[in-house]
Amino acid sequence: MTLPIFLIGARGCGKTTVGHALSQLHVCQFVDTDHWLQEQAQMTVAQLVSKEGWHGFRARETEALEAVTAPARVVATGGGIILSEYNRKFMREQGVVIYLSAPVSVLVDRLEAYPKESQRPTLTGKPIREEVGEILAGREALYREAAHHVVNAAQDLDLVIAEIQTALRLARAS
């Protein structure tokens, strides 16, 4: 693996979990753009949004994406990174983009099982089930536009990794 792998998808789709597993398998570095950004700013996403607004956070998100992109690296991105056309194009040109797709019910179950309200501010102010459905409906086309490969993230981690490995082999062969 030489090109970076970018993992995109909604909150709760497993970008961080899958990213750690892929980086171990490929013996390469794993970076989460949200974690990197929070370390650099010394604030949580919620604090950044409160202080700088969503526009300021999204600008920092693009800076984080550019800063962490490097060969032989797996990058888990924030769920909204695809809102920027620049980011979508940047990822497609710089590496391999994998969209971890999962239905709303799976995303909600995962988010409810592992809540991070202090780190992940609400995007709409609505109950989580309603918010996730609304946000995913608005972003689905952008995830697909950015992705080189779409992977079913609702399945077991081993199957997700196997599907990604197959996609990467096919990409190298073409």
XYZ file of C-alpha atoms in Angstrom:
174
model
C 0.000 0.000 0.000
C 1.491 3.326 -1.012
C -1.462 5.638 -1.588
C -3.286 6.813 1.520
C -6.665 5.217 2.230
C -9.409 7.652 3.218
C -12.357 6.250 5.154
C -15.531 8.303 4.813
C -19.057 7.861 6.098
C -21.578 8.960 8.676
C -20.930 9.071 12.409
C -21.100 5.551 13.773
C -20.200 3.752 10.541
C -16.933 2.470 12.029
C -14.272 4.645 10.399
C -12.015 4.625 13.468
C -12.471 0.922 14.220
C -11.931 -0.070 10.590
C -9.019 2.367 10.277
C -7.171 0.841 13.229
C -7.711 -2.677 11.849
C -6.564 -1.705 8.337
C -3.468 0.074 9.612
C -2.459 -2.997 11.642
C -3.049 -5.274 8.668
C -0.999 -3.052 6.333
C 1.556 -2.138 9.020
C 1.092 1.551 8.418
C 0.068 4.629 10.372
C -3.530 5.398 11.290
C -4.760 8.984 11.724
C -8.221 10.245 12.615
C -8.751 13.798 11.331
C -11.091 14.694 14.212
C -8.593 13.459 16.823
C -5.698 15.224 15.063
C -7.686 18.449 14.852
C -8.674 18.267 18.536
C -5.047 17.696 19.581
C -3.860 20.645 17.510
C -6.585 22.973 18.809
C -6.567 21.590 22.368
C -10.383 21.606 22.203
C -13.120 19.070 21.482
C -15.169 19.303 18.300
C -18.048 20.658 20.399
C -15.800 23.374 21.874
C -14.432 24.282 18.435
C -17.924 24.560 16.964
C -19.074 26.623 19.938
C -16.108 28.980 19.618
C -15.698 29.193 15.822
C -19.017 27.980 14.420
C -19.436 25.211 11.872
C -17.744 27.307 9.160
C -14.597 27.671 11.286
C -14.631 23.997 12.189
C -15.010 22.956 8.528
C -12.023 25.161 7.568
C -9.934 23.482 10.278
C -11.154 20.104 9.045
C -9.754 20.823 5.571
C -6.425 21.896 7.101
C -6.353 18.652 9.095
C -7.066 16.576 5.984
C -4.201 18.191 4.086
C -1.828 17.896 7.057
C -2.389 14.183 7.717
C -2.388 12.990 4.110
C 0.728 10.940 3.425
C 1.677 7.729 1.626
C 1.045 4.442 3.443
C -1.456 5.968 5.852
C -5.057 5.131 6.730
C -7.096 8.270 7.420
C -10.472 8.225 9.173
C -12.304 11.434 8.351
C -15.074 13.332 10.094
C -18.555 12.540 8.822
C -18.997 15.982 7.282
C -15.648 16.228 5.498
C -17.396 15.476 2.207
C -19.469 18.659 2.451
C -16.550 20.494 0.845
C -16.121 19.905 -2.875
C -12.422 20.647 -2.380
C -12.119 17.839 0.190
C -13.947 15.330 -2.018
C -11.682 16.117 -4.967
C -8.536 16.196 -2.795
C -9.178 12.734 -1.353
C -10.035 11.196 -4.738
C -6.859 12.615 -6.297
C -4.510 11.852 -3.388
C -5.557 8.325 -2.440
C -8.196 5.622 -2.347
C -11.543 6.657 -0.849
C -13.660 4.006 0.868
C -17.235 4.863 1.832
C -18.322 2.806 4.841
C -22.050 2.655 4.173
C -24.552 1.572 6.834
C -28.315 1.975 7.254
C -29.677 4.551 9.684
C -30.789 1.856 12.152
C -27.226 0.494 12.456
C -25.726 3.970 12.833
C -28.219 4.921 15.540
C -27.685 1.661 17.446
C -23.916 2.230 17.429
C -24.170 5.888 18.442
C -26.566 5.046 21.261
C -24.289 2.234 22.462
C -21.219 4.523 22.483
C -22.427 8.096 22.988
C -19.922 10.942 22.754
C -22.194 13.948 23.188
C -19.430 16.025 24.751
C -17.256 15.515 21.684
C -19.887 15.339 18.938
C -22.331 18.237 18.978
C -25.792 17.741 17.568
C -26.051 18.855 13.969
C -29.776 19.565 13.972
C -30.879 19.650 17.623
C -33.283 16.776 16.897
C -33.413 13.334 18.571
C -30.546 11.122 17.382
C -32.639 8.745 15.245
C -34.235 11.658 13.387
C -30.951 13.550 13.083
C -28.984 10.604 11.694
C -31.641 9.887 9.061
C -31.846 13.512 8.001
C -28.065 14.014 7.854
C -27.444 10.760 5.967
C -30.160 11.598 3.434
C -28.454 14.923 2.777
C -24.947 13.462 2.496
C -25.415 10.055 0.842
C -24.868 11.364 -2.702
C -21.721 13.241 -1.603
C -20.264 10.126 0.053
C -20.875 8.159 -3.129
C -19.439 10.944 -5.313
C -16.240 11.018 -3.263
C -15.790 7.243 -2.987
C -13.785 4.975 -5.205
C -15.380 2.007 -3.390
C -18.530 1.559 -1.291
C -18.325 -1.044 1.466
C -21.160 -2.445 3.570
C -20.169 -1.290 7.071
C -23.176 -2.949 8.723
C -21.476 -6.330 8.593
C -18.909 -7.838 10.960
C -15.508 -6.071 11.100
C -13.699 -9.034 9.518
C -16.080 -8.940 6.553
C -15.675 -5.160 6.195
C -11.885 -5.560 6.141
C -12.113 -8.424 3.628
C -14.336 -6.329 1.350
C -11.884 -3.416 1.542
C -8.950 -5.730 0.802
C -10.755 -7.030 -2.283
C -11.495 -3.474 -3.441
C -7.839 -2.479 -2.955
C -6.619 -5.540 -4.913
C -9.024 -4.726 -7.752
C -7.854 -1.104 -7.758
C -4.215 -2.176 -8.037
C -5.033 -4.625 -10.845
C -6.779 -2.024 -12.994
